[in-house]
Short mmCIF file of C-alpha atoms in Angstrom, two decimals:
data_model
loop_
_atom_site.label_atom_id
_atom_site.label_comp_id
_atom_site.label_asym_id
_atom_site.label_seq_id
_atom_site.Cartn_x
_atom_site.Cartn_y
_atom_site.Cartn_z
CA MET A 1 -1.55 -9.09 12.48
CA HIS A 2 -1.54 -9.18 8.70
CA LEU A 3 0.49 -6.87 6.65
CA ARG A 4 -1.41 -7.58 3.62
CA ALA A 5 -0.44 -6.85 -0.61
CA ARG A 6 -1.42 -7.57 -4.00
CA VAL A 7 2.04 -7.39 -5.13
CA GLU A 8 5.01 -9.49 -3.52
CA LYS A 9 7.51 -6.79 -3.66
CA ASP A 10 5.66 -4.57 -1.82
CA LEU A 11 6.00 -6.49 1.44
CA GLU A 12 9.51 -7.74 0.79
CA GLU A 13 10.51 -3.85 0.28
CA LEU A 14 8.18 -3.36 3.76
CA LEU A 15 10.21 -5.44 5.03
CA ALA A 16 13.63 -3.98 4.27
CA GLN A 17 13.15 -0.53 5.27
CA THR A 18 11.56 -1.70 8.42
CA GLU A 19 13.89 -4.32 9.36
CA LEU A 20 11.12 -6.58 10.42
CA THR A 21 12.04 -10.07 9.91
CA ALA A 22 9.36 -12.82 8.62
CA PRO A 23 8.64 -14.52 6.38
CA VAL A 24 6.03 -13.53 3.05
CA GLN A 25 4.04 -15.93 2.77
CA THR A 26 1.41 -16.65 -0.13
CA TRP A 27 -2.56 -17.16 0.29
CA PRO A 28 -3.38 -18.55 -3.59
CA GLY A 29 -7.06 -17.10 -3.17
CA ALA A 30 -7.17 -15.01 -1.02
CA ASP A 31 -8.42 -10.69 -2.59
CA TYR A 32 -4.84 -9.82 -0.90
CA ARG A 33 -2.37 -12.64 -1.99
CA TYR A 34 0.79 -11.91 -0.04
CA ARG A 35 1.01 -11.19 3.70
CA VAL A 36 3.70 -11.22 6.40
CA ILE A 37 2.32 -11.42 9.95
CA VAL A 38 3.58 -10.06 12.64
CA GLY A 39 3.34 -9.56 16.62
CA ALA A 40 0.91 -6.08 16.91
CA ASP A 41 4.01 -4.34 18.99
CA LYS A 42 5.92 -4.39 15.70
CA LEU A 43 3.27 -2.06 14.76
CA PRO A 44 4.50 0.85 15.70
CA VAL A 45 7.56 0.07 14.14
CA VAL A 46 5.86 -0.61 10.60
CA PHE A 47 3.02 2.75 10.78
CA GLN A 48 6.21 4.96 11.39
CA LYS A 49 8.30 4.05 8.45
CA LEU A 50 4.57 4.68 6.49
CA ALA A 51 3.95 7.87 7.96
CA GLU A 52 8.21 8.65 7.34
CA SER A 53 7.49 7.56 3.30
CA ILE A 54 5.59 9.76 2.75
CA ASP A 55 6.89 12.81 1.38
CA TYR A 56 4.90 14.14 -2.27
CA ASP A 57 1.81 16.71 -2.67
CA ASN A 58 0.56 13.51 -5.18
CA PHE A 59 0.02 11.16 -4.73
CA LYS A 60 -0.72 9.74 -8.46
CA ASN A 61 2.27 11.57 -10.05
CA MET A 62 4.85 9.85 -6.68
CA ILE A 63 3.36 6.31 -8.29
CA HIS A 64 3.96 6.99 -12.30
CA ALA A 65 7.35 8.38 -11.09
CA SER A 66 8.36 5.50 -8.44
CA PRO A 67 10.22 3.09 -10.16
CA THR A 68 8.84 0.35 -8.23
CA GLN A 69 4.75 1.72 -7.71
CA GLN A 70 4.40 3.06 -11.76
CA GLY A 71 3.17 -0.14 -13.16
CA LYS A 72 0.06 0.33 -10.57
CA TYR A 73 -0.68 3.90 -11.49
CA TYR A 74 -2.78 2.39 -14.04
CA ALA A 75 -5.27 0.94 -11.65
CA TYR A 76 -5.41 3.65 -9.20
CA SER A 77 -6.14 6.13 -11.61
CA PRO A 78 -9.68 4.31 -12.28
CA VAL A 79 -10.16 4.84 -8.56
CA TRP A 80 -9.14 8.63 -7.69
CA GLU A 81 -11.31 9.04 -11.03
CA ILE A 82 -14.21 7.32 -9.13
CA MET A 83 -13.86 9.04 -5.95
CA TYR A 84 -12.81 12.55 -7.79
CA GLN A 85 -16.65 12.01 -9.22
CA GLN A 86 -18.53 11.08 -5.81
CA GLN A 87 -16.64 14.24 -4.26
CA GLN A 88 -18.83 16.33 -7.33
CA GLU A 89 -22.06 14.44 -6.00
CA PRO A 90 -24.40 17.18 -4.28
CA GLU A 91 -23.92 16.02 -0.48
CA GLU A 92 -26.84 14.68 1.52
CA GLU A 93 -28.48 17.06 4.72
#
């Protein structure tokens, strides 16, 4: 299974939190440049750690306040705005 990221540090942090040992690979030209390949048997550990890390009530505020994530704030904000606008559209029946 490929765990993919656009920022290498994100995978390094995930590996540290899960205590998995696998190299972060660089795939130049790929949509997600950085990858870690793990066996499917390791995914429950990854998903558990990711679920445990959600302890905030506002994603944008958490990103802005996080030293390792705040650089992504301005990338996430337009995505939030687009999805907010989608929510404002009347639902088709």
